[in-house]
CSV table of C-alpha atoms in Angstrom, one decimal:
chain,number,residue,atom,x,y,z
B,172,MET,CA,-34.4,14.5,-8.8
B,173,ALA,CA,-35.8,17.3,-6.6
B,174,ALA,CA,-38.6,17.9,-9.2
B,175,THR,CA,-39.7,14.3,-9.1
B,176,ALA,CA,-39.8,14.3,-5.3
B,177,SER,CA,-41.7,17.6,-5.4
B,178,ILE,CA,-44.3,16.1,-7.7
B,179,THR,CA,-44.6,12.8,-5.8
B,180,ILE,CA,-44.8,14.3,-2.4
B,181,THR,CA,-47.1,17.2,-3.4
B,182,ARG,CA,-49.4,14.5,-4.7
B,183,LEU,CA,-49.1,12.6,-1.4
B,184,LEU,CA,-49.9,15.7,0.6
B,185,CYS,CA,-52.4,17.5,-1.6
B,186,SER,CA,-54.0,15.1,-4.0
B,187,PRO,CA,-57.7,15.0,-3.7
B,188,THR,CA,-57.7,11.3,-4.5
B,189,SER,CA,-55.2,10.4,-1.8
B,190,LEU,CA,-56.6,12.6,1.0
B,191,SER,CA,-60.3,12.8,0.2
B,192,ARG,CA,-62.7,10.3,1.8
B,193,SER,CA,-65.7,11.7,0.1
B,194,ALA,CA,-66.2,12.1,-3.6
B,195,THR,CA,-67.7,15.6,-3.2
B,196,SER,CA,-65.0,17.4,-1.2
B,197,ARG,CA,-61.5,18.1,-2.3
B,198,PHE,CA,-60.1,17.6,1.2
B,199,VAL,CA,-61.8,16.2,4.2
B,200,PRO,CA,-60.4,18.4,6.9
B,201,LYS,CA,-60.8,17.0,10.4
B,202,THR,CA,-61.5,20.5,11.6
B,203,LEU,CA,-64.1,22.9,10.2
B,204,SER,CA,-62.4,25.6,8.2
B,205,SER,CA,-63.9,29.0,8.5
B,206,SER,CA,-63.6,29.4,4.8
B,207,THR,CA,-66.0,26.6,4.0
B,208,ILE,CA,-68.6,26.8,6.8
B,209,SER,CA,-70.4,29.9,7.8
B,210,PHE,CA,-73.7,29.3,9.6
B,211,PRO,CA,-72.8,26.2,11.6
B,212,LEU,CA,-69.5,27.8,12.6
B,213,LEU,CA,-71.4,30.4,14.6
B,214,ALA,CA,-73.0,27.7,16.7
B,215,LEU,CA,-69.8,25.8,17.1
B,216,LYS,CA,-67.6,28.8,17.8
B,217,HIS,CA,-69.1,29.2,21.2
B,218,ARG,CA,-68.6,25.6,22.1
B,219,SER,CA,-65.1,25.4,20.8
B,220,LYS,CA,-64.2,28.5,22.8
B,221,SER,CA,-65.0,26.8,26.1
B,222,LEU,CA,-63.0,23.7,24.9
B,223,ARG,CA,-60.1,25.9,24.2
B,224,LEU,CA,-60.0,27.3,27.8
B,225,SER,CA,-58.4,24.2,29.0
B,226,THR,CA,-55.4,24.4,26.7
B,227,ALA,CA,-53.3,22.2,28.8
B,228,ALA,CA,-55.3,19.1,27.9
B,229,PRO,CA,-55.4,17.8,24.4
B,230,LEU,CA,-58.7,18.5,22.7
B,231,THR,CA,-60.5,15.2,22.1
B,232,THR,CA,-63.4,16.5,20.1
B,233,ILE,CA,-63.2,18.2,16.8
B,234,SER,CA,-63.0,21.9,17.2
B,235,ALA,CA,-63.3,24.6,14.7
B,236,ALA,CA,-60.0,26.0,13.4
B,237,ILE,CA,-59.1,29.3,14.9
B,238,SER,CA,-60.5,32.3,13.0
B,239,VAL,CA,-60.2,36.0,12.7
B,240,GLY,CA,-60.9,37.9,15.9
B,241,GLU,CA,-59.9,35.1,18.2
B,242,LYS,CA,-57.0,35.2,20.6
B,243,LEU,CA,-54.3,32.6,20.1
B,244,PRO,CA,-54.4,30.0,22.9
B,245,GLU,CA,-51.4,29.8,25.2
B,246,SER,CA,-48.9,27.1,24.4
B,247,THR,CA,-45.1,26.5,24.5
B,248,LEU,CA,-42.9,26.1,21.4
B,249,SER,CA,-39.3,25.2,21.4
B,250,TYR,CA,-36.1,25.9,19.4
B,251,LEU,CA,-32.4,25.3,19.7
B,252,ASP,CA,-30.3,28.3,20.7
B,253,SER,CA,-26.9,29.1,19.2
B,254,ALA,CA,-25.3,26.8,21.8
B,255,GLY,CA,-27.5,23.9,20.7
B,256,GLU,CA,-29.5,24.0,23.9
B,257,VAL,CA,-33.3,23.5,23.8
B,258,GLN,CA,-35.1,26.8,24.7
B,259,THR,CA,-38.8,27.4,24.9
B,260,VAL,CA,-41.0,30.4,24.2
B,261,THR,CA,-44.7,30.8,25.0
B,262,VAL,CA,-47.2,32.0,22.5
B,263,SER,CA,-48.0,35.0,24.7
B,264,ASP,CA,-44.3,36.0,24.9
B,265,LEU,CA,-44.0,35.7,21.2
B,266,THR,CA,-47.1,37.7,20.4
B,267,LYS,CA,-47.8,40.2,23.3
B,268,GLY,CA,-47.8,43.8,22.1
B,269,LYS,CA,-46.4,42.7,18.7
B,270,LYS,CA,-47.5,42.3,15.1
B,271,VAL,CA,-46.5,38.7,14.2
B,272,ILE,CA,-46.8,36.6,11.1
B,273,LEU,CA,-47.2,33.0,12.1
B,274,ILE,CA,-46.9,30.4,9.4
B,275,ALA,CA,-47.1,26.7,9.7
B,276,VAL,CA,-46.0,23.8,7.5
B,277,PRO,CA,-46.8,20.1,7.4
B,278,GLY,CA,-43.2,19.0,7.6
B,279,ALA,CA,-39.6,20.2,7.7
B,280,PHE,CA,-37.6,19.1,4.7
B,281,THR,CA,-40.7,18.4,2.6
B,282,PRO,CA,-40.7,19.9,-0.9
B,283,THR,CA,-43.4,22.6,-0.9
B,284,CYS,CA,-42.5,23.7,2.6
B,285,SER,CA,-38.8,23.9,1.7
B,286,GLN,CA,-38.9,25.2,-1.8
B,287,LYS,CA,-41.8,27.6,-1.8
B,288,HIS,CA,-43.5,28.4,1.5
B,289,VAL,CA,-40.7,29.2,3.9
B,290,PRO,CA,-38.4,30.8,1.3
B,291,SER,CA,-41.1,33.2,0.3
B,292,TYR,CA,-41.0,34.6,3.8
B,293,VAL,CA,-37.3,34.7,4.0
B,294,GLU,CA,-37.3,36.7,0.7
B,295,LYS,CA,-40.0,39.1,1.8
B,296,ALA,CA,-38.9,39.5,5.4
B,297,GLY,CA,-37.5,43.0,4.9
B,298,GLU,CA,-40.6,44.1,3.1
B,299,LEU,CA,-42.9,42.6,5.7
B,300,LYS,CA,-41.0,44.2,8.5
B,301,SER,CA,-41.1,47.6,6.8
B,302,LYS,CA,-44.8,47.3,7.0
B,303,GLY,CA,-44.8,47.0,10.7
B,304,VAL,CA,-44.4,43.2,11.2
B,305,ASP,CA,-42.2,42.6,14.3
B,306,THR,CA,-41.7,38.9,14.1
B,307,ILE,CA,-42.1,36.2,11.5
B,308,ALA,CA,-42.3,32.7,12.9
B,309,CYS,CA,-42.7,29.3,11.3
B,310,VAL,CA,-44.2,26.4,13.3
B,311,SER,CA,-44.1,22.7,12.5
B,312,VAL,CA,-44.8,19.5,14.3
B,313,ASN,CA,-41.2,18.5,14.2
B,314,ASP,CA,-38.7,18.5,17.1
B,315,ALA,CA,-36.4,21.4,17.8
B,316,PHE,CA,-33.3,19.5,16.4
B,317,VAL,CA,-35.0,18.9,13.1
B,318,MET,CA,-36.2,22.5,12.9
B,319,GLN,CA,-32.6,23.7,13.6
B,320,ALA,CA,-31.2,21.4,10.9
B,321,TRP,CA,-33.8,22.6,8.5
B,322,LYS,CA,-33.2,26.2,9.3
B,323,LYS,CA,-29.5,25.7,8.5
B,324,ASP,CA,-30.4,23.9,5.3
B,325,LEU,CA,-32.7,26.7,4.1
B,326,LYS,CA,-30.0,29.2,5.1
B,327,VAL,CA,-32.4,31.1,7.3
B,328,ASN,CA,-30.8,33.6,9.7
B,329,ASP,CA,-33.1,35.9,11.8
B,330,GLU,CA,-35.6,36.5,9.1
B,331,VAL,CA,-37.9,33.7,10.3
B,332,LEU,CA,-38.0,32.1,13.7
B,333,MET,CA,-38.2,28.3,13.2
B,334,LEU,CA,-40.2,26.9,16.1
B,335,SER,CA,-41.0,23.4,17.1
B,336,ASP,CA,-44.5,22.3,18.2
B,337,GLY,CA,-43.0,18.9,18.9
B,338,ASN,CA,-46.0,17.3,20.6
B,339,GLY,CA,-48.5,19.1,18.4
B,340,HIS,CA,-50.2,20.8,21.4
B,341,PHE,CA,-50.4,24.3,19.8
B,342,THR,CA,-51.5,22.9,16.5
B,343,ARG,CA,-54.3,20.9,18.2
B,344,ALA,CA,-55.3,23.9,20.3
B,345,ILE,CA,-55.9,26.0,17.2
B,346,GLY,CA,-57.7,23.2,15.4
B,347,ALA,CA,-55.1,23.0,12.6
B,348,GLU,CA,-54.2,19.3,12.8
B,349,LEU,CA,-53.6,17.5,9.5
B,350,ASP,CA,-53.8,13.8,10.0
B,351,LEU,CA,-51.4,12.1,7.6
B,352,SER,CA,-51.2,8.9,9.6
B,353,ASP,CA,-52.9,6.8,7.0
B,354,LYS,CA,-50.6,8.0,4.2
B,355,PRO,CA,-47.8,5.7,3.3
B,356,VAL,CA,-45.1,8.2,4.0
B,357,GLY,CA,-45.4,7.9,7.9
B,358,LEU,CA,-45.8,11.6,8.9
B,359,GLY,CA,-48.4,11.1,11.6
B,360,VAL,CA,-50.4,14.1,12.7
B,361,ARG,CA,-49.0,17.4,11.4
B,362,SER,CA,-50.1,20.9,11.0
B,363,ARG,CA,-52.1,22.3,8.1
B,364,ARG,CA,-50.3,24.9,6.1
B,365,TYR,CA,-51.3,28.4,7.1
B,366,ALA,CA,-50.3,32.0,7.4
B,367,MET,CA,-51.8,34.2,10.1
B,368,LEU,CA,-51.3,37.9,10.9
B,369,VAL,CA,-51.6,38.2,14.7
B,370,ASP,CA,-51.8,41.5,16.5
B,371,ASP,CA,-51.1,41.5,20.2
B,372,GLY,CA,-52.2,37.8,20.3
B,373,VAL,CA,-55.4,38.3,18.3
B,374,VAL,CA,-55.8,36.8,14.9
B,375,LYS,CA,-56.4,39.5,12.3
B,376,VAL,CA,-55.9,37.5,9.1
B,377,CYS,CA,-56.1,33.7,8.9
B,378,ASN,CA,-55.2,32.0,5.6
B,379,MET,CA,-55.6,28.4,6.5
B,380,GLU,CA,-55.1,25.9,3.7
B,381,GLU,CA,-57.2,22.8,3.9
B,382,GLY,CA,-54.3,20.5,3.9
B,383,GLY,CA,-50.8,20.9,2.6
B,384,GLY,CA,-51.8,22.8,-0.5
B,385,PHE,CA,-50.1,26.1,-1.2
B,386,THR,CA,-52.6,28.6,-2.5
B,387,PHE,CA,-52.9,31.6,-0.3
B,388,SER,CA,-50.4,31.2,2.6
B,389,GLY,CA,-47.4,32.7,0.9
B,390,ALA,CA,-45.6,35.9,1.7
B,391,GLU,CA,-47.2,37.8,-1.2
B,392,ASP,CA,-50.6,37.0,0.2
B,393,MET,CA,-49.7,38.3,3.6
B,394,LEU,CA,-48.2,41.4,2.1
B,395,LYS,CA,-51.5,42.1,0.4
B,396,ALA,CA,-53.2,41.9,3.8
B,397,LEU,CA,-51.0,44.4,5.5
Z,156,MET,CA,-44.3,-5.5,24.6
Z,157,ALA,CA,-41.2,-6.8,26.3
Z,158,PRO,CA,-38.0,-5.3,24.9
Z,159,ILE,CA,-36.4,-7.5,22.3
Z,160,SER,CA,-33.6,-9.6,23.6
Z,161,THR,CA,-31.0,-12.3,22.7
Z,162,GLY,CA,-32.6,-15.4,21.3
Z,163,ASP,CA,-35.8,-13.7,20.1
Z,164,VAL,CA,-36.8,-13.7,16.5
Z,165,ILE,CA,-37.1,-10.1,15.2
Z,166,PRO,CA,-40.7,-9.1,14.3
Z,167,ASP,CA,-41.5,-8.3,10.7
Z,168,GLY,CA,-42.4,-4.8,9.9
Z,169,THR,CA,-42.3,-2.1,7.3
Z,170,LEU,CA,-39.9,0.8,7.2
Z,171,SER,CA,-39.6,3.5,4.6
Z,172,TYR,CA,-37.0,5.7,2.9
Z,173,PHE,CA,-36.5,7.9,-0.2
Z,174,ASP,CA,-34.3,6.2,-2.8
Z,175,GLU,CA,-31.6,7.9,-4.9
Z,176,ASN,CA,-34.3,9.1,-7.2
Z,177,ASP,CA,-36.2,10.6,-4.3
Z,178,LYS,CA,-39.0,8.0,-4.7
Z,179,LEU,CA,-40.6,6.7,-1.5
Z,180,GLN,CA,-39.8,3.1,-0.9
Z,181,HIS,CA,-41.1,0.6,1.7
Z,182,VAL,CA,-39.2,-2.3,2.8
Z,183,SER,CA,-40.0,-5.2,5.1
Z,184,LEU,CA,-37.5,-6.2,7.8
Z,185,ASN,CA,-38.0,-9.9,6.8
Z,186,SER,CA,-37.0,-9.3,3.2
Z,187,LEU,CA,-33.9,-7.4,4.4
Z,188,ALA,CA,-32.9,-9.9,7.1
Z,189,ALA,CA,-34.0,-13.4,6.2
Z,190,GLY,CA,-31.1,-15.7,5.6
Z,191,LYS,CA,-28.6,-12.9,6.3
Z,192,LYS,CA,-26.4,-11.4,9.0
Z,193,VAL,CA,-27.8,-8.0,9.8
Z,194,ILE,CA,-27.0,-5.2,12.2
Z,195,LEU,CA,-30.0,-3.2,13.2
Z,196,PHE,CA,-29.3,-0.1,15.3
Z,197,GLY,CA,-31.7,2.6,16.5
Z,198,VAL,CA,-31.4,6.2,17.8
Z,199,PRO,CA,-33.8,8.5,19.6
Z,200,GLY,CA,-33.6,11.2,17.0
Z,201,ALA,CA,-32.2,12.4,13.7
Z,202,PHE,CA,-30.0,15.5,14.0
Z,203,THR,CA,-29.7,15.1,17.8
Z,204,PRO,CA,-26.2,15.5,19.2
Z,205,THR,CA,-25.2,12.0,20.5
Z,206,CYS,CA,-26.9,10.2,17.6
Z,207,SER,CA,-25.3,12.5,15.0
Z,208,THR,CA,-21.8,13.0,16.4
Z,209,LYS,CA,-21.1,9.6,18.1
Z,210,HIS,CA,-23.5,6.8,17.5
Z,211,VAL,CA,-24.1,6.9,13.7
Z,212,PRO,CA,-20.5,8.0,12.7
Z,213,GLY,CA,-19.1,4.9,14.4
Z,214,PHE,CA,-21.2,2.6,12.2
Z,215,VAL,CA,-20.5,4.7,9.1
Z,216,LYS,CA,-16.7,4.5,9.7
Z,217,LYS,CA,-16.6,0.9,10.5
Z,218,ALA,CA,-19.1,-0.3,8.0
Z,219,LYS,CA,-16.4,-1.9,5.8
Z,220,GLU,CA,-15.0,-3.7,8.7
Z,221,LEU,CA,-18.4,-5.0,9.6
Z,222,LYS,CA,-19.0,-6.2,6.1
Z,223,SER,CA,-15.7,-7.9,5.9
Z,224,LYS,CA,-16.8,-9.9,9.0
Z,225,GLY,CA,-19.8,-11.2,7.3
Z,226,VAL,CA,-22.4,-8.6,8.0
Z,227,ASP,CA,-24.7,-8.2,5.0
Z,228,GLU,CA,-26.8,-5.2,6.0
Z,229,ILE,CA,-26.4,-2.3,8.4
Z,230,LEU,CA,-29.8,-0.8,9.1
Z,231,LEU,CA,-30.4,2.4,11.1
Z,232,ILE,CA,-33.9,3.1,12.3
Z,233,SER,CA,-35.3,6.2,14.0
Z,234,VAL,CA,-38.8,7.5,14.7
Z,235,ASN,CA,-38.5,10.2,12.1
Z,236,ASP,CA,-40.2,10.6,8.8
Z,237,PRO,CA,-38.4,9.6,5.6
Z,238,PHE,CA,-37.8,13.3,4.5
Z,239,VAL,CA,-35.9,13.9,7.7
Z,240,MET,CA,-34.0,10.6,7.4
Z,241,LYS,CA,-33.0,11.4,3.9
Z,242,GLU,CA,-31.7,14.8,4.8
Z,243,TRP,CA,-29.9,13.4,7.8
Z,244,SER,CA,-28.2,10.7,5.7
Z,245,LYS,CA,-26.9,13.4,3.4
Z,246,THR,CA,-24.9,14.8,6.3
Z,247,TYR,CA,-22.7,11.6,6.0
Z,248,PRO,CA,-21.4,12.0,2.5
Z,249,GLY,CA,-18.9,9.2,3.1
Z,250,ASN,CA,-21.6,6.7,4.0
Z,251,LYS,CA,-21.7,3.8,1.6
Z,252,HIS,CA,-23.3,1.0,3.6
Z,253,VAL,CA,-25.6,2.2,6.3
Z,254,LYS,CA,-29.2,2.3,5.3
Z,255,PHE,CA,-31.2,5.1,6.9
Z,256,LEU,CA,-34.7,3.9,7.5
Z,257,ALA,CA,-37.7,5.8,8.8
Z,258,ASP,CA,-40.1,4.3,11.4
Z,259,GLY,CA,-42.3,7.4,11.1
Z,260,SER,CA,-45.2,6.2,13.2
Z,261,ALA,CA,-43.0,4.2,15.7
Z,262,THR,CA,-44.8,1.0,14.7
Z,263,TYR,CA,-41.7,-1.1,14.4
Z,264,THR,CA,-40.1,0.5,17.5
Z,265,HIS,CA,-43.2,-0.6,19.4
Z,266,ALA,CA,-42.9,-4.1,17.9
Z,267,LEU,CA,-39.4,-4.3,19.3
Z,268,GLY,CA,-40.6,-3.1,22.7
Z,269,LEU,CA,-38.0,-0.3,22.6
Z,270,GLU,CA,-40.2,2.8,22.8
Z,271,LEU,CA,-38.9,5.8,24.7
Z,272,ASP,CA,-41.3,8.6,25.8
Z,273,LEU,CA,-39.6,11.9,25.1
Z,274,SER,CA,-42.8,14.0,25.1
Z,275,GLU,CA,-41.4,16.2,27.8
Z,276,LYS,CA,-38.7,17.3,25.5
Z,277,GLY,CA,-41.1,17.8,22.6
Z,278,LEU,CA,-40.0,14.7,20.8
Z,279,GLY,CA,-43.0,12.4,21.4
Z,280,THR,CA,-42.5,8.7,21.3
Z,281,ARG,CA,-39.0,7.7,20.1
Z,282,SER,CA,-36.8,4.7,20.2
Z,283,ARG,CA,-34.3,3.8,22.9
Z,284,ARG,CA,-30.7,3.7,21.6
Z,285,PHE,CA,-29.8,0.1,20.7
Z,286,SER,CA,-27.8,-2.1,18.4
Z,287,LEU,CA,-28.7,-5.7,17.5
Z,288,LEU,CA,-26.8,-8.4,15.7
Z,289,VAL,CA,-29.4,-10.5,13.9
Z,290,ASP,CA,-28.6,-13.8,12.1
Z,291,ASN,CA,-31.3,-15.1,9.9
Z,292,LEU,CA,-33.9,-13.2,11.9
Z,293,LYS,CA,-32.7,-14.4,15.2
Z,294,VAL,CA,-31.2,-11.9,17.7
Z,295,LYS,CA,-27.6,-13.0,18.6
Z,296,VAL,CA,-26.6,-9.9,20.5
Z,297,ALA,CA,-28.9,-7.2,21.9
Z,298,ASN,CA,-27.2,-4.1,23.3
Z,299,VAL,CA,-30.0,-1.9,24.5
Z,300,GLU,CA,-29.6,1.3,26.4
Z,301,SER,CA,-32.2,2.2,29.0
Z,302,GLY,CA,-32.8,5.6,27.2
Z,303,GLY,CA,-30.7,7.7,25.0
Z,304,GLU,CA,-27.3,7.2,26.7
Z,305,PHE,CA,-24.4,5.9,24.7
Z,306,THR,CA,-22.7,3.0,26.5
Z,307,VAL,CA,-23.2,-0.5,25.1
Z,308,SER,CA,-24.8,0.3,21.7
Z,309,SER,CA,-21.7,1.4,19.9
Z,310,VAL,CA,-20.2,-0.2,16.8
Z,311,ASP,CA,-17.2,-1.3,18.8
Z,312,GLU,CA,-19.4,-3.5,21.1
Z,313,ILE,CA,-21.0,-5.2,18.2
Z,314,LEU,CA,-17.6,-5.7,16.5
Z,315,LYS,CA,-16.5,-7.6,19.6
Z,316,ALA,CA,-19.3,-10.1,19.0
Z,317,LEU,CA,-18.4,-10.8,15.4
């Protein structure tokens, strides 16, 4: 049963035929990925930096996805505390003076996210922390209640902080949106899958998948980078 | 859109869910409700406290009673994706009759005029809490809360109307 869902949904999220609008590209990311564009990115980088200064307002133009060397924009993420109350944490509080691994998934309770991506970090948390990582946090465009329920379902304790980017502000601010609105499954705008190593708020490693694929955003890949 | 009320014909729309084989299914409201007596109830969010501990359990527990009074379908909708709705439905292992349906993009919720802006709480656009008794697509009883509170939308209120 789970295997069928995994195949079906992986196809929905990653299939070139279902996501691609052009015959030539495997995915059509709405944002420019630093892994695919080099020269034009230099010209756009300057522009996108000035757009990113006003992080409070949602970005209406396509901005380049965040890349190595850039500071994470300020934003507020939320989670449920042990008493079931909604608490918030800013990106600066989360990352200031610390080495943080920040991962993101398209959706809580979806197959790849649940069966591969997050579990890889739960498993390797000890090893990552022994290499100097202070915090591992997972972000998704889901509300804090859903993140909490998912956390319990995955049996995550303190290994990975499960944080909600409920309105997608942070995801948009770093140019990592994944528009799944026209997919039949009704997911709306979510986050691309990624794994970043962030040191004192500055991106050191940025493994951003083009969509929901799971190629280099796992814990093993982060371990290699440390 | 004005909120749906007694005497209105419910709009048609498509909702989705994962079936027992984890296959994504889409269903039209008209196909579920035409010629039948249906209860449609909505919640602001899967896994949220009032929805999970009060509103939904009421309908799950009294589903048999509702069916014995002529209700053909008991449909729960929420602005959540079908993955989340499926997982949430699993937290009610005793549930036999309530169908958990996803209005992932809030399209149907907008058609009912029951949207609730919860962006401040990081929930985006959701649905007001409500319960409707619908007979052959016509709304017989509309118990709509102004937000997420839990006063008139319980199963007991709907039972009184049957």
